[in-house]
Amino acid sequence: MMNNLALALEYLRAYTVWRLTSAPGESSTEPPTLPLFDADEATVFTSLVAQTQLSEVELIYLMVALAPHLQPGFFDALIRDCLPDGGEFPEFGGVRGANHRGLLPTGETALYILAGNDLQKRLALYDLLSPKHFFAQERIIALEGPKPGEPHLSGRLIPHAEVMELLITGTVSLPPFSMEFPAEHIQTAMEWDDLVLHPNTLQQIQEIQHWMTHSETLLHKWGMRKKVKPGFRALFYGPPGTGKTLTASLLGKSTNKDVFRIDLSRVVSKYIGETEKNLATLFDKAENKDWILFFDEADALFGKRTDIRDAHDKYANQEVAYLLQRIESYNGLVILATNQRANIDDAFVRRFQAIIHFPMPRAEERLRIWRSTFPPQLQIADDVDWLQVAARYELTGAGILNVAHYCAIEALADQSYLLTLPRLEKGILREYAKEGKVV
């Protein structure tokens, strides 16, 4: 017994044969009947058909786009069998690829299979290929733009790469960091209990969690979608090492969402138009994925603006405007991070639902971090007074972790497995030197 995807492909085969063998302008026989799919089949294809409630026409259109990806010689074999004398067949459309040797369907191919040469039927189906149709809106199928001067429907029908991967493998792999996708997938093994923040900061983080839990109800069931923009935008600011990146990672972990860190310093290009192109690629990939986007070093693009003195200033403002537009239309959580709030132009502040300060930890917070950071296998000497250490040395959580790492390695190296005050102070002084501080 064939699965539903195979049934749909065979249905397209039969329908295409019926179209190719019908006399021009008439149909001597009835078209093949839509097969009865197994509604209980647990496959991605079955779920896609059920969730989108595809009509018969939409199903055929979808299968036209998928066919050469499932069976490379699909259309060539049909044309060869139905038209053994060969010759040109411009009505059928289709193009040849650079490496792929089979026929690749175009918009013309889909319309011919669905409507033949009936102009009225063809015109009625144009909406199917429109950018406003859900196939395009949900990034399932795209109609490639035509070559200059060629008919509008001569562009290829291209199923989205992620749709193909999902149909074939059942999953969609996360994109790797690259020049085309300048974002790094970040994760953490830590839990909320491992994160020590100022109470005010924690309270504001909880507000973001509340939005992540209840946004669907607010927007759809309570009807606020008409009044508020989708998504949530937050600004994290504070010194390095105070927990901004870890907080973003934990928000993703606790809600089972993927988090991607984007370093804007890598996205921004000196070449006009390249920054927008890089950002467009990023947001197009993230669309409808419910990812958390974490923009590190946000002041690389959102810094204080200056008067427009030349074309570069003008285009810099256009880059900011473009990023703001894409951030505001993104329906997930976007977090921008900076070390100094003063570096962010005040004109952008109103765009954020939350502006959260990550201050240097106070003595009581440092005490909690010191006590929880060292591995339990390391014995703490009697001369180590955590209360005194926390009060005396001002370090971030990341700085304390660096000290713990150094001390643990040294204890393993000399096989003492003991943390003494001299060793601890040596580690602290090393960290101070790295940060350019003096005791």
Coordinates of N, CA and C in Angstrom, one line a residue, residues 159-311:
P159 N 9.9 24.8 -4.5 CA 9.5 24.5 -3.1 C 10.6 25.0 -2.2
H160 N 10.2 25.5 -1.0 CA 11.2 26.0 -0.1 C 12.0 24.8 0.4
A161 N 13.3 25.1 0.5 CA 14.3 24.0 0.9 C 13.9 23.3 2.2
E162 N 13.3 24.1 3.1 CA 13.0 23.5 4.4 C 11.8 22.6 4.3
V163 N 10.9 22.9 3.4 CA 9.7 22.1 3.1 C 10.2 20.7 2.6
M164 N 11.1 20.8 1.6 CA 11.6 19.5 1.0 C 12.4 18.7 2.1
E165 N 13.2 19.4 2.9 CA 13.9 18.6 4.0 C 12.9 18.0 4.9
L166 N 11.8 18.7 5.3 CA 10.8 18.2 6.2 C 10.1 17.0 5.6
L167 N 9.8 17.1 4.3 CA 9.1 16.0 3.7 C 9.9 14.7 3.6
I168 N 11.2 14.9 3.3 CA 12.1 13.8 3.1 C 12.6 13.2 4.4
T169 N 13.0 14.0 5.3 CA 13.6 13.5 6.5 C 12.7 13.6 7.8
G170 N 11.7 14.4 7.7 CA 10.8 14.5 8.8 C 11.2 15.6 9.8
T171 N 12.3 16.2 9.6 CA 12.8 17.3 10.5 C 13.5 18.3 9.6
V172 N 13.6 19.5 10.3 CA 14.4 20.6 9.6 C 15.6 20.9 10.4
S173 N 16.8 20.7 9.9 CA 18.0 21.0 10.6 C 18.2 22.5 10.8
L174 N 18.8 22.8 11.9 CA 19.1 24.2 12.2 C 20.2 24.7 11.3
P175 N 20.1 25.9 10.8 CA 21.1 26.4 9.9 C 22.5 26.7 10.6
P176 N 23.6 26.3 10.0 CA 24.9 26.6 10.6 C 25.3 28.0 10.4
F177 N 26.2 28.5 11.2 CA 26.7 29.9 11.1 C 27.5 29.9 9.8
S178 N 27.2 31.0 9.0 CA 27.9 31.2 7.7 C 27.8 32.6 7.3
M179 N 28.4 33.0 6.2 CA 28.3 34.3 5.7 C 26.8 34.6 5.2
E180 N 26.1 33.5 4.8 CA 24.7 33.7 4.3 C 23.8 33.8 5.5
F181 N 24.2 33.1 6.6 CA 23.3 33.1 7.8 C 24.2 33.5 9.0
P182 N 24.4 34.8 9.3 CA 25.4 35.2 10.3 C 24.8 35.2 11.7
A183 N 24.4 34.0 12.1 CA 23.8 33.8 13.4 C 24.3 32.4 14.0
E184 N 24.5 32.4 15.3 CA 25.0 31.2 16.0 C 24.0 30.7 16.9
H185 N 23.7 29.4 16.8 CA 22.7 28.8 17.7 C 23.4 28.6 19.0
I186 N 22.7 29.1 20.1 CA 23.3 29.0 21.4 C 22.4 28.3 22.3
Q187 N 23.1 27.5 23.2 CA 22.4 26.7 24.2 C 23.1 26.8 25.5
T188 N 22.5 26.3 26.6 CA 23.2 26.3 27.9 C 22.7 25.0 28.7
A189 N 23.7 24.5 29.4 CA 23.3 23.4 30.3 C 22.9 23.9 31.7
M190 N 22.9 25.2 31.9 CA 22.5 25.8 33.2 C 21.0 25.9 33.3
E191 N 20.6 26.1 34.5 CA 19.1 26.3 34.8 C 18.9 27.6 35.4
W192 N 17.6 28.0 35.6 CA 17.3 29.3 36.2 C 17.9 29.5 37.6
D193 N 18.0 28.4 38.3 CA 18.6 28.5 39.7 C 20.1 28.9 39.6
D194 N 20.7 28.6 38.5 CA 22.2 28.9 38.4 C 22.4 30.4 38.0
L195 N 21.3 31.1 37.6 CA 21.4 32.5 37.2 C 21.1 33.4 38.4
V196 N 22.1 34.2 38.8 CA 21.9 35.1 40.0 C 21.9 36.5 39.4
L197 N 20.7 37.2 39.6 CA 20.5 38.5 39.1 C 19.9 39.4 40.2
H198 N 20.0 40.7 40.0 CA 19.3 41.6 40.9 C 17.8 41.3 40.8
P199 N 17.1 41.4 42.0 CA 15.6 41.1 42.0 C 14.8 41.9 40.9
N200 N 15.1 43.2 40.7 CA 14.4 43.9 39.7 C 14.6 43.4 38.3
T201 N 15.8 42.9 38.0 CA 16.1 42.4 36.7 C 15.3 41.1 36.6
L202 N 15.3 40.2 37.6 CA 14.6 39.0 37.5 C 13.1 39.2 37.3
Q203 N 12.5 40.2 37.9 CA 11.1 40.5 37.8 C 10.8 40.8 36.4
Q204 N 11.6 41.6 35.7 CA 11.4 42.0 34.3 C 11.6 40.8 33.4
I205 N 12.5 39.9 33.7 CA 12.6 38.7 32.9 C 11.4 37.9 33.0
Q206 N 10.8 37.8 34.2 CA 9.5 37.1 34.3 C 8.4 37.6 33.5
E207 N 8.4 39.0 33.3 CA 7.4 39.6 32.4 C 7.5 39.1 31.0
I208 N 8.8 38.9 30.5 CA 9.0 38.3 29.2 C 8.5 36.9 29.1
Q209 N 8.7 36.1 30.2 CA 8.2 34.7 30.2 C 6.7 34.7 30.2
H210 N 6.1 35.7 30.9 CA 4.6 35.8 30.8 C 4.1 36.0 29.4
W211 N 4.8 36.9 28.7 CA 4.4 37.2 27.3 C 4.5 35.9 26.5
M212 N 5.7 35.2 26.7 CA 5.9 34.0 25.9 C 4.8 32.9 26.1
T213 N 4.3 32.9 27.4 CA 3.3 31.9 27.7 C 1.9 32.3 27.2
H214 N 1.6 33.6 27.3 CA 0.2 34.0 27.1 C 0.0 34.9 25.8
S215 N 1.0 35.0 24.9 CA 0.9 35.9 23.8 C -0.2 35.4 22.8
E216 N -0.3 34.1 22.6 CA -1.3 33.6 21.7 C -2.7 33.9 22.1
T217 N -2.9 33.7 23.4 CA -4.3 34.1 23.9 C -4.5 35.5 23.8
L218 N -3.6 36.4 24.1 CA -3.8 37.8 24.1 C -4.1 38.3 22.6
L219 N -3.3 37.8 21.7 CA -3.4 38.3 20.3 C -4.7 37.7 19.6
H220 N -4.9 36.5 19.8 CA -6.0 35.8 19.0 C -7.3 35.7 19.7
K221 N -7.3 35.1 20.9 CA -8.5 34.9 21.7 C -9.1 36.2 22.2
W222 N -8.2 37.1 22.6 CA -8.6 38.4 23.2 C -8.7 39.5 22.1
G223 N -8.3 39.2 20.9 CA -8.5 40.1 19.8 C -7.5 41.3 19.8
M224 N -6.4 41.2 20.5 CA -5.5 42.4 20.5 C -4.6 42.4 19.3
R225 N -4.7 41.4 18.4 CA -3.9 41.4 17.2 C -4.1 42.6 16.4
K226 N -5.3 43.2 16.4 CA -5.6 44.3 15.6 C -5.0 45.6 16.1
K227 N -4.6 45.6 17.4 CA -4.2 46.8 18.1 C -2.7 46.8 18.4
V228 N -2.1 45.7 18.6 CA -0.6 45.7 18.9 C 0.1 44.9 17.9
K229 N 1.4 45.2 17.7 CA 2.2 44.6 16.8 C 2.6 43.2 17.3
P230 N 2.9 42.2 16.4 CA 3.3 40.9 16.8 C 4.7 40.9 17.5
G231 N 4.9 39.9 18.2 CA 6.3 39.7 18.8 C 6.5 40.6 20.0
F232 N 7.7 40.4 20.5 CA 8.1 41.2 21.7 C 9.5 41.6 21.5
R233 N 9.8 42.9 21.9 CA 11.2 43.4 21.7 C 11.7 43.9 23.0
A234 N 12.9 43.4 23.4 CA 13.5 43.8 24.7 C 14.9 44.3 24.4
L235 N 15.3 45.2 25.3 CA 16.7 45.7 25.3 C 17.4 45.3 26.6
F236 N 18.5 44.6 26.5 CA 19.3 44.2 27.7 C 20.5 45.1 27.7
Y237 N 20.8 45.7 28.8 CA 22.0 46.5 28.8 C 22.7 46.3 30.2
G238 N 24.0 46.4 30.1 CA 24.8 46.2 31.4 C 26.2 45.7 31.0
P239 N 27.1 45.8 32.0 CA 28.5 45.4 31.7 C 28.6 44.0 31.1
P240 N 29.7 43.6 30.5 CA 29.9 42.3 30.0 C 30.0 41.3 31.2
G241 N 29.5 40.1 31.0 CA 29.5 39.1 32.0 C 28.5 39.1 33.1
T242 N 27.4 40.0 32.9 CA 26.4 40.1 33.9 C 25.2 39.2 33.6
G243 N 25.2 38.4 32.6 CA 24.1 37.4 32.4 C 23.2 37.7 31.2
K244 N 23.5 38.6 30.3 CA 22.6 38.9 29.2 C 22.4 37.7 28.3
T245 N 23.5 37.2 27.8 CA 23.5 36.0 26.9 C 22.9 34.8 27.6
L246 N 23.3 34.5 28.8 CA 22.7 33.4 29.6 C 21.2 33.5 29.8
T247 N 20.8 34.7 30.0 CA 19.3 34.9 30.2 C 18.6 34.6 28.9
A248 N 19.1 35.0 27.8 CA 18.5 34.7 26.5 C 18.5 33.2 26.3
S249 N 19.6 32.5 26.6 CA 19.6 31.1 26.4 C 18.6 30.4 27.3
L250 N 18.5 30.8 28.5 CA 17.5 30.2 29.5 C 16.1 30.4 29.1
L251 N 15.8 31.6 28.5 CA 14.4 31.9 28.0 C 14.1 30.9 26.9
G252 N 15.1 30.6 26.0 CA 14.8 29.6 25.0 C 14.7 28.2 25.6
K253 N 15.6 27.8 26.5 CA 15.5 26.5 27.1 C 14.2 26.2 27.8
S254 N 13.8 27.2 28.6 CA 12.6 27.0 29.4 C 11.3 27.0 28.6
T255 N 11.3 27.5 27.3 CA 10.1 27.5 26.5 C 10.3 26.6 25.3
N256 N 11.4 25.8 25.2 CA 11.7 24.9 24.1 C 11.8 25.6 22.8
K257 N 12.4 26.8 22.8 CA 12.6 27.6 21.5 C 14.1 27.7 21.3
D258 N 14.5 27.7 20.0 CA 15.9 27.8 19.6 C 16.3 29.3 19.7
V259 N 17.5 29.5 20.2 CA 18.0 30.9 20.3 C 19.2 31.1 19.4
F260 N 19.2 32.2 18.6 CA 20.3 32.5 17.7 C 20.9 33.8 18.1
R261 N 22.2 33.8 18.3 CA 22.9 35.1 18.6 C 23.5 35.7 17.3
I262 N 23.1 36.9 17.1 CA 23.5 37.6 15.9 C 24.4 38.7 16.3
D263 N 25.7 38.7 15.8 CA 26.6 39.8 16.1 C 26.5 40.8 15.0
L264 N 25.9 41.9 15.4 CA 25.6 42.9 14.3 C 26.9 43.5 13.7
S265 N 28.0 43.4 14.5 CA 29.3 43.9 13.9 C 29.7 43.0 12.7
R266 N 29.2 41.8 12.6 CA 29.5 40.9 11.5 C 28.5 41.1 10.4
V267 N 27.3 41.6 10.7 CA 26.3 41.8 9.7 C 26.4 43.1 9.0
V268 N 26.8 44.1 9.7 CA 27.0 45.5 9.1 C 28.1 45.5 8.1
S269 N 27.8 45.9 6.9 CA 28.8 46.0 5.8 C 29.1 47.4 5.4
K270 N 30.3 47.7 4.9 CA 30.6 49.0 4.4 C 30.0 49.2 3.0
Y271 N 29.6 48.1 2.4 CA 29.1 48.2 1.0 C 27.6 48.5 1.1
I272 N 27.2 49.5 0.3 CA 25.8 50.0 0.3 C 24.9 48.8 -0.1
G273 N 23.9 48.6 0.7 CA 22.9 47.6 0.4 C 23.2 46.2 1.0
E274 N 24.5 45.9 1.3 CA 24.8 44.6 1.8 C 24.3 44.3 3.2
T275 N 24.2 45.4 4.0 CA 23.7 45.2 5.4 C 22.2 44.7 5.3
E276 N 21.4 45.4 4.5 CA 20.0 45.0 4.4 C 19.9 43.6 3.8
K277 N 20.8 43.3 2.9 CA 20.7 41.9 2.3 C 21.0 40.9 3.3
N278 N 22.0 41.1 4.2 CA 22.4 40.2 5.2 C 21.2 40.0 6.2
L279 N 20.6 41.1 6.6 CA 19.5 41.1 7.5 C 18.2 40.4 6.9
A280 N 18.0 40.7 5.6 CA 16.9 40.0 4.9 C 17.0 38.5 4.9
T281 N 18.2 38.0 4.7 CA 18.5 36.6 4.7 C 18.2 36.0 6.0
L282 N 18.6 36.7 7.1 CA 18.4 36.3 8.4 C 17.0 36.2 8.8
F283 N 16.2 37.3 8.6 CA 14.8 37.3 9.0 C 14.0 36.4 8.1
D284 N 14.3 36.2 6.8 CA 13.6 35.3 6.0 C 13.7 33.9 6.5
K285 N 14.9 33.5 7.0 CA 15.1 32.2 7.5 C 14.4 32.0 8.8
A286 N 14.3 33.1 9.6 CA 13.7 32.9 10.9 C 12.2 33.0 10.9
E287 N 11.6 33.5 9.8 CA 10.2 33.7 9.7 C 9.4 32.5 10.0
N288 N 8.4 32.6 10.9 CA 7.5 31.5 11.3 C 8.2 30.4 12.0
K289 N 9.4 30.6 12.5 CA 10.1 29.5 13.2 C 9.9 29.6 14.7
D290 N 9.5 30.8 15.2 CA 9.3 31.0 16.6 C 10.7 31.0 17.3
W291 N 11.8 31.4 16.6 CA 13.1 31.5 17.2 C 13.2 32.7 18.1
I292 N 14.1 32.7 19.0 CA 14.5 33.9 19.8 C 15.7 34.4 19.1
L293 N 15.6 35.7 18.7 CA 16.8 36.3 18.0 C 17.5 37.3 19.0
F294 N 18.7 37.0 19.3 CA 19.5 37.8 20.2 C 20.6 38.5 19.5
F295 N 20.4 39.9 19.4 CA 21.3 40.7 18.7 C 22.4 41.2 19.7
D296 N 23.6 40.7 19.6 CA 24.7 41.2 20.5 C 25.3 42.4 19.9
E297 N 25.9 43.2 20.7 CA 26.6 44.5 20.3 C 25.6 45.3 19.4
A298 N 24.4 45.5 19.9 CA 23.4 46.2 19.1 C 23.8 47.6 18.8
D299 N 24.7 48.2 19.6 CA 25.1 49.6 19.3 C 25.9 49.7 18.0
A300 N 26.3 48.6 17.4 CA 26.9 48.6 16.1 C 26.0 49.2 15.0
L301 N 24.7 49.1 15.2 CA 23.8 49.7 14.3 C 22.9 50.7 14.9
F302 N 22.6 50.6 16.2 CA 21.7 51.4 16.8 C 22.3 52.6 17.7
G303 N 23.6 52.9 17.3 CA 24.3 53.9 18.1 C 23.7 55.3 17.8
K304 N 24.2 56.3 18.5 CA 23.8 57.6 18.4 C 23.9 58.1 16.9
R305 N 22.9 58.7 16.4 CA 22.9 59.1 15.0 C 23.6 60.5 14.9
T306 N 24.2 60.8 13.8 CA 24.8 62.1 13.5 C 24.0 62.7 12.3
D307 N 24.3 64.0 12.1 CA 23.7 64.7 11.0 C 24.2 64.0 9.7
I308 N 23.3 64.1 8.7 CA 23.7 63.5 7.4 C 24.6 64.4 6.7
R309 N 25.9 64.0 6.5 CA 26.9 64.8 5.8 C 27.2 64.2 4.5
D310 N 27.0 62.9 4.3 CA 27.3 62.4 2.9 C 26.4 61.2 2.7
A311 N 26.6 60.5 1.6 CA 25.7 59.4 1.2 C 25.8 58.2 2.2

